[in-house]
Structures are given as C-alpha cells and as structure tokens.
Amino acid sequence: MTSYQPNDIEKKWQKVWAETEAYTTPDYVEGRANKMVLVEFPYPSGNLHIGHWYAFALPDMYARYWRMKGFNVLYPMGFDAFGLPAENAALQRDIHPGEWTKQNIAYMTNQLHSMGAMFDFSRAVSTIDPEYYRWTQWMFLRMYEKGLAYRAKTTVNWCPKDQTVLANEQVVDGHCERCGTTVQQRSLEQWMMKTTAYADRLISGLEGLDWPNTARTAQEHWIGKSEGAIITFPLSGIPGQEDGKHSVDVFTTRPDTLFGATFLVVSPELAQKWIDVGWQASDAVRAYITESRSKRELERLEGAKEKTGVALGIFATHPLSGESIPVWVADYVLGNYGTGAIMAVPAHDERDRAFALAFDLPISDAPLRDAQEVIDQLIAKSAGHVKTTFKLRDWVLSRQRYWGVPIPIVHCATCGYVPVSDDQLPVELPPLRDFKPADDGRSPLAKATEWLSVPCPKCGAGAQRETDTMDTFVDSSWYYLRYTDPHNTQEFASKEKMAQWLPVPIYLGGSDHNTMHLLYSRFFAKVLYDLGYIAFEEPFLKRVNRGWVLGPDGQKMSKSRGNVIDPDKEVAQYGADTVRMYLAFMAPYEQGGPWDSRGIVGVHRLLSRIWTLFSQEPAGEASPDVERALHEATRNVSRDVELLSLNTCVSEFMKFMNVVDGAKTTLTVAQREHFARLLAPFAPHLAEEVWHGACGHSESVHQESWPAFDASLLDSQLITIPVQVNGKVRATIEVAPDASEEALKALALAADGVVRALDGLAVQKIIVVPKRMVSIVAR
Ligand code: ANZ
Ligand code: ZN
C-alpha cells in the first residue's frame, strides 16, 4: 500500500487531460443542454494568488457537477490584459507592457493548469489580441454612430500619479482606485459613453434578476433615480438688468415644501456660468468660486458640518407666494446634479438648516402642501413641471495612457472627428519605446509619429489619429460574448452560437464589481440588444458574489502584513485537491473567511483516508450502514452543491468516512465506483486516479454521470420516539421520519407497554408531535 502522493498523481492527470483535450467544450452535444458557468477573467498580474483559487477552483466544483448531471458545461477562461497596472509594472522593470503581459499570461496559464479545473482553454480570450480588440473598436463605432459614444468637455477625475482620467466608478473615497493617490478635478475634453441614456432601464432591468441584494441595491444607489420637480424662480436685483428678465430653475424632490423655501442656493459652477455671460459678480463671490474648485465632489457633499457660502446680492421671487428671497452661492450644491441650483427649505432639509443657522437666514415653519396641488399650480403658472433625475453620470472612457485599445477615430482639420471605417479595423496599438505618460493630458500615443498621421477617411487630406485609449472596462464589457465564438473573424460572435449559450445562467465574481464591471456590461448588453446584435438585454441572470479569503490573522492578505498565503507553496505541500477542498471547507462561499493552517491539514488527512480506503481490498458484502451513509451523502452533496454550499459538501465526505471507519469495513466494488464519482468534482485528480487504479477503468471519471441516490434506502432509516400515557413514558416505537400522524397513533396504541398501561381506561385524546413523541391522555 502506497501513501497518498498527490503531486505525482496530479501532474500526471493534468497532462493527460491537456493531451486528450478533455475539457474542450463543443458548441452542441446531442441530448445535453448547454450551460455556461462564468467567472470573472483575471488580470495578468504575474502570479495566481489564493484569491484566484477561491474564485476559480470552487466554481469548478459546481461546473463539474453540472457536467456529470448531463449538461454540456462551458467553463471558460481568459485574460483582461490591458490596463494601468501592467503599464506601471513594465515602466518599473523597464520592459514593454506587451512583453510583460504576455509573459504573465503564459506563466499564469500554467498555474491555472495546476488547479485541475475544467477550463476550456481552446476558447480562451485575451483582450490585447488584435483579433479581440478589433471588435471592441467595432462596438465603439456602432455606439459612436448612435451618439452613444461622444466627445465633450467635462470635469474629470484626474489621478496625478497615474497621469490619467478616471471614471467616477474608479474613484473610491476621493482616491484613485488603483494607486490610492488623491484624485484631482480637471476640465478636459474626453470621449464618453452615454450610460445616462439607459439609466431607467438599468434600474428596471434589475427586477427579474437572481442577484444578491447587495449588488442590486449598489446599482440602484449608483444610478440614483429621484422623482421630483423643476421650479422656476424669476430673479431681481441684477445690476443693469430689468427685474424678472432672468430666472433660475431649481430641482427638488420635495415640491410639497415649496412654501418653506426661505432662500435659493446656486452651485459655484452655475454662478461661474452667469459670470461667463456677463454678470458682474462681487470679488467675494469670485474668490469663493475659485476656492471651491479645489474641492472634490464628495468633500463638498459631506462637508455637512462646515458650511461655506457667499450672498450674491440677487433676489428670487417665490413663484406662488410672490415673496422675495435672497440667492446665495455655496458649494454644498453640486454643479452637475439636477439644475445646479436649489430652493433651500431649512425647516425640512438638514443641510439647508445647517446653512441657515450658520448664516443667520430665516427658517419658515409654513405647513407642507399637497404636492400634487403645488405642481398643478406651478404648471398653471408655467412656473414648473415634474422631472426625474439620476445620479448616474456618463462614463468617461478615454485614458491618456499607452496600454489600452486605441480609439478608432481620426481628427481632420476640415471634417472634424471621423470614424475609421470597419474594414480598417483593428487600429493596432503601435509599438512604442517611450510610452511614459505626460502631465499635459496628452496621450503617449502622440509620440508615435508614423502611426499618428493618416489620410482623413472622409476627404483624404492629412489627418491625425485619436491618441487616447479606452478604459479597460470597455474591453471586459463584452468578453463573455466572445467565449461562444472565439475564433470568428467576421463577427464578434455569430448569433447562432450566442443563442446556444447566452444569456449567462450564472456569473460568479467579486462584490468590487457591483457598480463598475457589472453596470458597464449591462449597459453594453442593452445597447447591443437595441442595435439588434444580441438577443437579450440582461447578460447575467444569476450573480453570486464570493467572499474574501483572509490571512490566518483574519486580516486582508497583504505583503506588508506578511499574512499572504501562496497557493503554489500549499499545492507543493498538500496537493491541488487538498487546496481546493480546504478552500471549499473553510467558509461558506459567499462569506469567505480566514485561512487556517490546521484546517488544511485536516482536509489533507481526509483525502489520505480516502486514498487508503481505495487501496484496500474491496469488501465482498456491503455494510448496510455504509450503504445508507453513501446514499445520504449523495443526496446531501447533490442538494448542497447546487446551492454552492460547498463547505457542507466537504463535511458530508467527512461524515461518510466516519461511518466507514466506525463500521470497520471497506467498500464493495459498486460502492467504490459510486464514491469515486461523488468525489470527482471536488478532488478531480484523486477521483481520476482511483477510478483508473482501484476501479480499473480506462475512461475518465469526468466523462461519467453523477451518482443517483436510492431514496427508499434513506426512508427505511427509522427513528425511535417515546409514547407517553398520562405523562409517563410507557413504550418506544420505531418509525420512518416522515410517518403520518395516523400511522403514529396506530403504532402507539398497539405498542406493548401502552396496551398494558391503558388497561381499564378510556382514551380521551392523542397528541402527536411529529418526529418527537406521542402523548395519550386516558381516564
Ligand atoms: C427642497 C427640499 C426640501 C429638498 C426637503 C429635500 C428635502 P435626491 O433625493 O438625492 O435627488 N438638490 C437638488 N439639486 C442639488 C444639487 N445640485 N446639489 C445638492 N443638492 C441638490 O435629492 C434631491 C434634493 O437635493 C432636492 O430636493 C434638493 O433639495 C437637493 F425637505 O429641494 B430638495
Ligand atoms: Zn477630412
């Protein structure tokens, strides 16, 4: 008997699976329904960390289970390979980001093989492949044609360290999501996508989805739909202007509070616009506007404690009462939300109250009105209307960095922005030695002089290519479509192939993508659907957010804390099957938890016991206890794996092994075959080895079907319950756990001890507590 040596076994089978293309998934298999199990494709950072194992090896159990259940399961993999981190890493190491990224992809692909997962590498996609990004550019052009991709001057988040623009979604608490540097505000011309055009549908579409509540509400809040009204206030007291000639619109969600409005506040941005068209503002106002520019949006919104502002010396006329109220400028009102101006109601709004108290402005206790009534009056006076606004902003997608998809646009002095024609795609990223970003907002691609000049696609005159590249979130917004048809050179994917796999039935990933990747992908799907290229509006029907694997100290793993678990080391010590099963056992999948070095030893011991069991001579006759335990484990594992309750699946294996040990027996030939198949999704290498060795098969266990359980065997497992007569236990009865009340009564009355105790008495009442007891009252 040899001891369990996972490393020999695992390498052997990984090689066999690769050589026999065991996991190459056909588009269609007679009699099997297709099922794609999607996990977020990784960024080629250089090394697989334990989080990758958690993210991929556990869903692999789920994918393998469904494959054995008779589905044609696609478990695809790819690389999200453009982006800042690769570029920064390449700058540090003084090599080209392309070289760096490709090395990492090769290395990580090898590491992925060591996981023993059923990835179909024949369908692998990489976003830096020109044959992939040809279609990223093609989609951009379709959006450009519809006005959904456009260029405009806008206030953007600028990361001074990465020297590029960031989307709102990439700014976390005022810091760059990637490098942590405090983000600045700059006004720049940028390429944008009109996500706001889909704001309503991005909310309503969430309804039918099987998503965690946290992900759904994160999106709802991010989109931030508010229903309210626009109210117009005529202005007076503007020097050199007739009173009532100009007016200001405010957005309010509370028109019912209109009679409590005691002043108006405009944002510094709106005040600046007035100055731009000739208003002679005071020096104090001008100074205040300049000062507020250095503040970030979040700071301004949160600065509840310390309210700042300046009176404009202008007055507004209340549209219904006719009263005159002062107008102020203050930075707690944002320039890019609603109309950029508010009516302040200190009696009902906290921020307005704080402002009124700080500047000694009146607070009115005028009663609330029926809103609808207010709106009717406003409409009658042409002084207002209902309005829905959203917090969502258009997606700023241009990046002033090298390592991204070139935006397929040409700037012509005569024709303006001209799209590159489809037959000229892809616009390939030129090789560039010096790809360092510059602080002037010019993209490094401006240095690719040869690449830069092209004839204008429209008039043929000398013109220049767009030098911004795309945010990598564009690349990842559609990658799952490509998995269905990865080698297509005519379309991003054929409709027939997409129809075979999509929409994605289950998508597993991280909660960090709740408002970024998941929102962008949904936007892309809706646009492609409207343009007739895909047949569904919602790409991901079910979403599961995994938990985090924490360090042994319960903290997030980080090099500085020294609590990082290196999966390669763990695999070298215990084997991939142990690492997989330990990660499954460690915590509920959606919860995550700390790595426990003793815990992995326990799981390794379990697999060693299983190994030993298979190396013993098979039993001639089945122990009824073991047989029942095997079917019970099968029932429970089948149920739990479908719920992604993988930790309880591993406990089922532990329970089963305890029964086997307790029965002091081994498995029969039939039981071995059953057990090997049950184990296959969890410990794919060990199961394959014993399937070939101990069970003597020559085909793969992963081609087998999932073992069925015998329910009758489970039902015959009887439970013992007591029978009382007038409060005293007189007998016990053996019954099936789901025995009916009638059956329980009959059995109880027939029991020996009960018959004796009832002698001479009349039964008044029988109380049945299912599975617990029967109580008889007699006199
Ligand atoms: C009067 C009022 C009275 C308001 C009241 C609220 C409560 P949500 O729900 O987030 O959409 N507001 C409007 N535009 C603003 C801007 N550009 N910057 C800062 N605040 C702005 O919030 C809408 C409310 O936020 C609006 O309704 C307005 O204040 C304020 F008891 O108007 B309300
Ligand atoms: Zn031209």
PDB file of N, CA and C in Angstrom, residues 365-407:
ATOM      1  N   ASP A 365     -41.772  77.982   9.222  1.00  0.00           N
ATOM      2  CA  ASP A 365     -42.499  76.766   9.576  1.00  0.00           C
ATOM      3  C   ASP A 365     -43.814  76.661   8.801  1.00  0.00           C
ATOM      4  N   ALA A 366     -43.819  77.220   7.611  1.00  0.00           N
ATOM      5  CA  ALA A 366     -45.014  77.107   6.766  1.00  0.00           C
ATOM      6  C   ALA A 366     -45.389  75.634   6.592  1.00  0.00           C
ATOM      7  N   PRO A 367     -46.684  75.289   6.677  1.00  0.00           N
ATOM      8  CA  PRO A 367     -47.082  73.879   6.590  1.00  0.00           C
ATOM      9  C   PRO A 367     -46.803  73.294   5.201  1.00  0.00           C
ATOM     10  N   LEU A 368     -46.668  71.953   5.192  1.00  0.00           N
ATOM     11  CA  LEU A 368     -46.494  71.249   3.925  1.00  0.00           C
ATOM     12  C   LEU A 368     -47.779  71.342   3.112  1.00  0.00           C
ATOM     13  N   ARG A 369     -47.660  71.335   1.780  1.00  0.00           N
ATOM     14  CA  ARG A 369     -48.837  71.330   0.897  1.00  0.00           C
ATOM     15  C   ARG A 369     -48.913  69.972   0.220  1.00  0.00           C
ATOM     16  N   ASP A 370     -50.088  69.698  -0.331  1.00  0.00           N
ATOM     17  CA  ASP A 370     -50.264  68.505  -1.129  1.00  0.00           C
ATOM     18  C   ASP A 370     -49.334  68.723  -2.396  1.00  0.00           C
ATOM     19  N   ALA A 371     -48.615  67.939  -2.571  1.00  0.00           N
ATOM     20  CA  ALA A 371     -47.627  68.144  -3.638  1.00  0.00           C
ATOM     21  C   ALA A 371     -48.255  68.249  -4.992  1.00  0.00           C
ATOM     22  N   GLN A 372     -48.903  67.260  -5.185  1.00  0.00           N
ATOM     23  CA  GLN A 372     -49.618  67.312  -6.478  1.00  0.00           C
ATOM     24  C   GLN A 372     -50.270  68.672  -6.709  1.00  0.00           C
ATOM     25  N   GLU A 373     -50.867  69.224  -5.617  1.00  0.00           N
ATOM     26  CA  GLU A 373     -51.553  70.515  -5.729  1.00  0.00           C
ATOM     27  C   GLU A 373     -50.555  71.615  -6.104  1.00  0.00           C
ATOM     28  N   VAL A 374     -49.364  71.572  -5.458  1.00  0.00           N
ATOM     29  CA  VAL A 374     -48.320  72.553  -5.758  1.00  0.00           C
ATOM     30  C   VAL A 374     -47.942  72.469  -7.229  1.00  0.00           C
ATOM     31  N   ILE A 375     -47.767  71.232  -7.693  1.00  0.00           N
ATOM     32  CA  ILE A 375     -47.346  71.048  -9.089  1.00  0.00           C
ATOM     33  C   ILE A 375     -48.407  71.561 -10.055  1.00  0.00           C
ATOM     34  N   ASP A 376     -49.672  71.283  -9.744  1.00  0.00           N
ATOM     35  CA  ASP A 376     -50.757  71.778 -10.608  1.00  0.00           C
ATOM     36  C   ASP A 376     -50.732  73.305 -10.717  1.00  0.00           C
ATOM     37  N   GLN A 377     -50.529  73.940  -9.541  1.00  0.00           N
ATOM     38  CA  GLN A 377     -50.475  75.419  -9.532  1.00  0.00           C
ATOM     39  C   GLN A 377     -49.292  75.939 -10.344  1.00  0.00           C
ATOM     40  N   LEU A 378     -48.131  75.259 -10.171  1.00  0.00           N
ATOM     41  CA  LEU A 378     -46.925  75.683 -10.892  1.00  0.00           C
ATOM     42  C   LEU A 378     -47.121  75.540 -12.399  1.00  0.00           C
ATOM     43  N   ILE A 379     -47.729  74.405 -12.782  1.00  0.00           N
ATOM     44  CA  ILE A 379     -47.947  74.162 -14.211  1.00  0.00           C
ATOM     45  C   ILE A 379     -48.885  75.232 -14.775  1.00  0.00           C
ATOM     46  N   ALA A 380     -49.943  75.554 -13.991  1.00  0.00           N
ATOM     47  CA  ALA A 380     -50.909  76.573 -14.439  1.00  0.00           C
ATOM     48  C   ALA A 380     -50.216  77.913 -14.659  1.00  0.00           C
ATOM     49  N   LYS A 381     -49.199  78.204 -13.850  1.00  0.00           N
ATOM     50  CA  LYS A 381     -48.470  79.478 -13.974  1.00  0.00           C
ATOM     51  C   LYS A 381     -47.239  79.360 -14.861  1.00  0.00           C
ATOM     52  N   SER A 382     -47.073  78.203 -15.506  1.00  0.00           N
ATOM     53  CA  SER A 382     -45.861  77.906 -16.294  1.00  0.00           C
ATOM     54  C   SER A 382     -44.597  78.163 -15.472  1.00  0.00           C
ATOM     55  N   ALA A 383     -44.659  77.797 -14.197  1.00  0.00           N
ATOM     56  CA  ALA A 383     -43.506  78.037 -13.336  1.00  0.00           C
ATOM     57  C   ALA A 383     -42.858  76.731 -12.864  1.00  0.00           C
ATOM     58  N   GLY A 384     -43.264  75.607 -13.461  1.00  0.00           N
ATOM     59  CA  GLY A 384     -42.637  74.356 -13.039  1.00  0.00           C
ATOM     60  C   GLY A 384     -43.212  73.141 -13.752  1.00  0.00           C
ATOM     61  N   HIS A 385     -42.531  72.025 -13.619  1.00  0.00           N
ATOM     62  CA  HIS A 385     -43.010  70.758 -14.182  1.00  0.00           C
ATOM     63  C   HIS A 385     -42.351  69.591 -13.463  1.00  0.00           C
ATOM     64  N   VAL A 386     -42.931  68.400 -13.617  1.00  0.00           N
ATOM     65  CA  VAL A 386     -42.339  67.220 -12.965  1.00  0.00           C
ATOM     66  C   VAL A 386     -41.079  66.794 -13.711  1.00  0.00           C
ATOM     67  N   LYS A 387     -40.155  66.212 -12.950  1.00  0.00           N
ATOM     68  CA  LYS A 387     -38.867  65.860 -13.551  1.00  0.00           C
ATOM     69  C   LYS A 387     -38.210  64.714 -12.783  1.00  0.00           C
ATOM     70  N   THR A 388     -37.685  63.755 -13.535  1.00  0.00           N
ATOM     71  CA  THR A 388     -36.926  62.675 -12.919  1.00  0.00           C
ATOM     72  C   THR A 388     -35.448  62.917 -13.175  1.00  0.00           C
ATOM     73  N   THR A 389     -34.636  62.817 -12.159  1.00  0.00           N
ATOM     74  CA  THR A 389     -33.190  62.969 -12.378  1.00  0.00           C
ATOM     75  C   THR A 389     -32.465  61.720 -11.895  1.00  0.00           C
ATOM     76  N   PHE A 390     -31.239  61.589 -12.329  1.00  0.00           N
ATOM     77  CA  PHE A 390     -30.402  60.448 -11.958  1.00  0.00           C
ATOM     78  C   PHE A 390     -29.053  60.931 -11.447  1.00  0.00           C
ATOM     79  N   LYS A 391     -28.491  60.177 -10.543  1.00  0.00           N
ATOM     80  CA  LYS A 391     -27.148  60.492 -10.056  1.00  0.00           C
ATOM     81  C   LYS A 391     -26.097  60.002 -11.049  1.00  0.00           C
ATOM     82  N   LEU A 392     -26.453  58.989 -11.798  1.00  0.00           N
ATOM     83  CA  LEU A 392     -25.522  58.393 -12.750  1.00  0.00           C
ATOM     84  C   LEU A 392     -24.973  59.449 -13.699  1.00  0.00           C
ATOM     85  N   ARG A 393     -23.678  59.391 -13.960  1.00  0.00           N
ATOM     86  CA  ARG A 393     -23.035  60.279 -14.930  1.00  0.00           C
ATOM     87  C   ARG A 393     -22.619  59.465 -16.141  1.00  0.00           C
ATOM     88  N   ASP A 394     -22.457  60.131 -17.269  1.00  0.00           N
ATOM     89  CA  ASP A 394     -21.940  59.412 -18.425  1.00  0.00           C
ATOM     90  C   ASP A 394     -20.543  58.880 -18.126  1.00  0.00           C
ATOM     91  N   TRP A 395     -20.221  57.795 -18.761  1.00  0.00           N
ATOM     92  CA  TRP A 395     -18.982  57.064 -18.499  1.00  0.00           C
ATOM     93  C   TRP A 395     -17.839  57.705 -19.286  1.00  0.00           C
ATOM     94  N   VAL A 396     -16.883  58.272 -18.568  1.00  0.00           N
ATOM     95  CA  VAL A 396     -15.708  58.863 -19.226  1.00  0.00           C
ATOM     96  C   VAL A 396     -14.769  57.727 -19.570  1.00  0.00           C
ATOM     97  N   LEU A 397     -14.610  57.449 -20.849  1.00  0.00           N
ATOM     98  CA  LEU A 397     -13.865  56.235 -21.183  1.00  0.00           C
ATOM     99  C   LEU A 397     -12.497  56.479 -21.769  1.00  0.00           C
ATOM    100  N   SER A 398     -12.141  57.745 -22.087  1.00  0.00           N
ATOM    101  CA  SER A 398     -10.792  57.886 -22.648  1.00  0.00           C
ATOM    102  C   SER A 398      -9.741  57.936 -21.552  1.00  0.00           C
ATOM    103  N   ARG A 399      -8.615  57.342 -21.868  1.00  0.00           N
ATOM    104  CA  ARG A 399      -7.485  57.294 -20.947  1.00  0.00           C
ATOM    105  C   ARG A 399      -6.261  57.821 -21.674  1.00  0.00           C
ATOM    106  N   GLN A 400      -5.468  58.654 -20.956  1.00  0.00           N
ATOM    107  CA  GLN A 400      -4.281  59.232 -21.582  1.00  0.00           C
ATOM    108  C   GLN A 400      -3.084  58.337 -21.281  1.00  0.00           C
ATOM    109  N   ARG A 401      -3.259  57.073 -21.588  1.00  0.00           N
ATOM    110  CA  ARG A 401      -2.205  56.111 -21.326  1.00  0.00           C
ATOM    111  C   ARG A 401      -1.988  55.266 -22.568  1.00  0.00           C
ATOM    112  N   TYR A 402      -0.867  54.558 -22.574  1.00  0.00           N
ATOM    113  CA  TYR A 402      -0.480  53.784 -23.754  1.00  0.00           C
ATOM    114  C   TYR A 402      -1.176  52.424 -23.832  1.00  0.00           C
ATOM    115  N   TRP A 403      -1.207  51.711 -22.722  1.00  0.00           N
ATOM    116  CA  TRP A 403      -1.560  50.292 -22.759  1.00  0.00           C
ATOM    117  C   TRP A 403      -3.077  50.072 -22.736  1.00  0.00           C
ATOM    118  N   GLY A 404      -3.706  50.370 -23.870  1.00  0.00           N
ATOM    119  CA  GLY A 404      -5.151  50.210 -23.985  1.00  0.00           C
ATOM    120  C   GLY A 404      -5.545  50.131 -25.450  1.00  0.00           C
ATOM    121  N   VAL A 405      -6.831  49.951 -25.698  1.00  0.00           N
ATOM    122  CA  VAL A 405      -7.322  49.859 -27.075  1.00  0.00           C
ATOM    123  C   VAL A 405      -7.379  51.264 -27.684  1.00  0.00           C
ATOM    124  N   PRO A 406      -6.721  51.477 -28.834  1.00  0.00           N
ATOM    125  CA  PRO A 406      -6.821  52.791 -29.471  1.00  0.00           C
ATOM    126  C   PRO A 406      -8.270  53.099 -29.861  1.00  0.00           C
ATOM    127  N   ILE A 407      -8.652  54.338 -29.647  1.00  0.00           N
ATOM    128  CA  ILE A 407      -9.995  54.761 -30.039  1.00  0.00           C
ATOM    129  C   ILE A 407      -9.989  54.987 -31.561  1.00  0.00           C
TER     130      ILE A 407
END
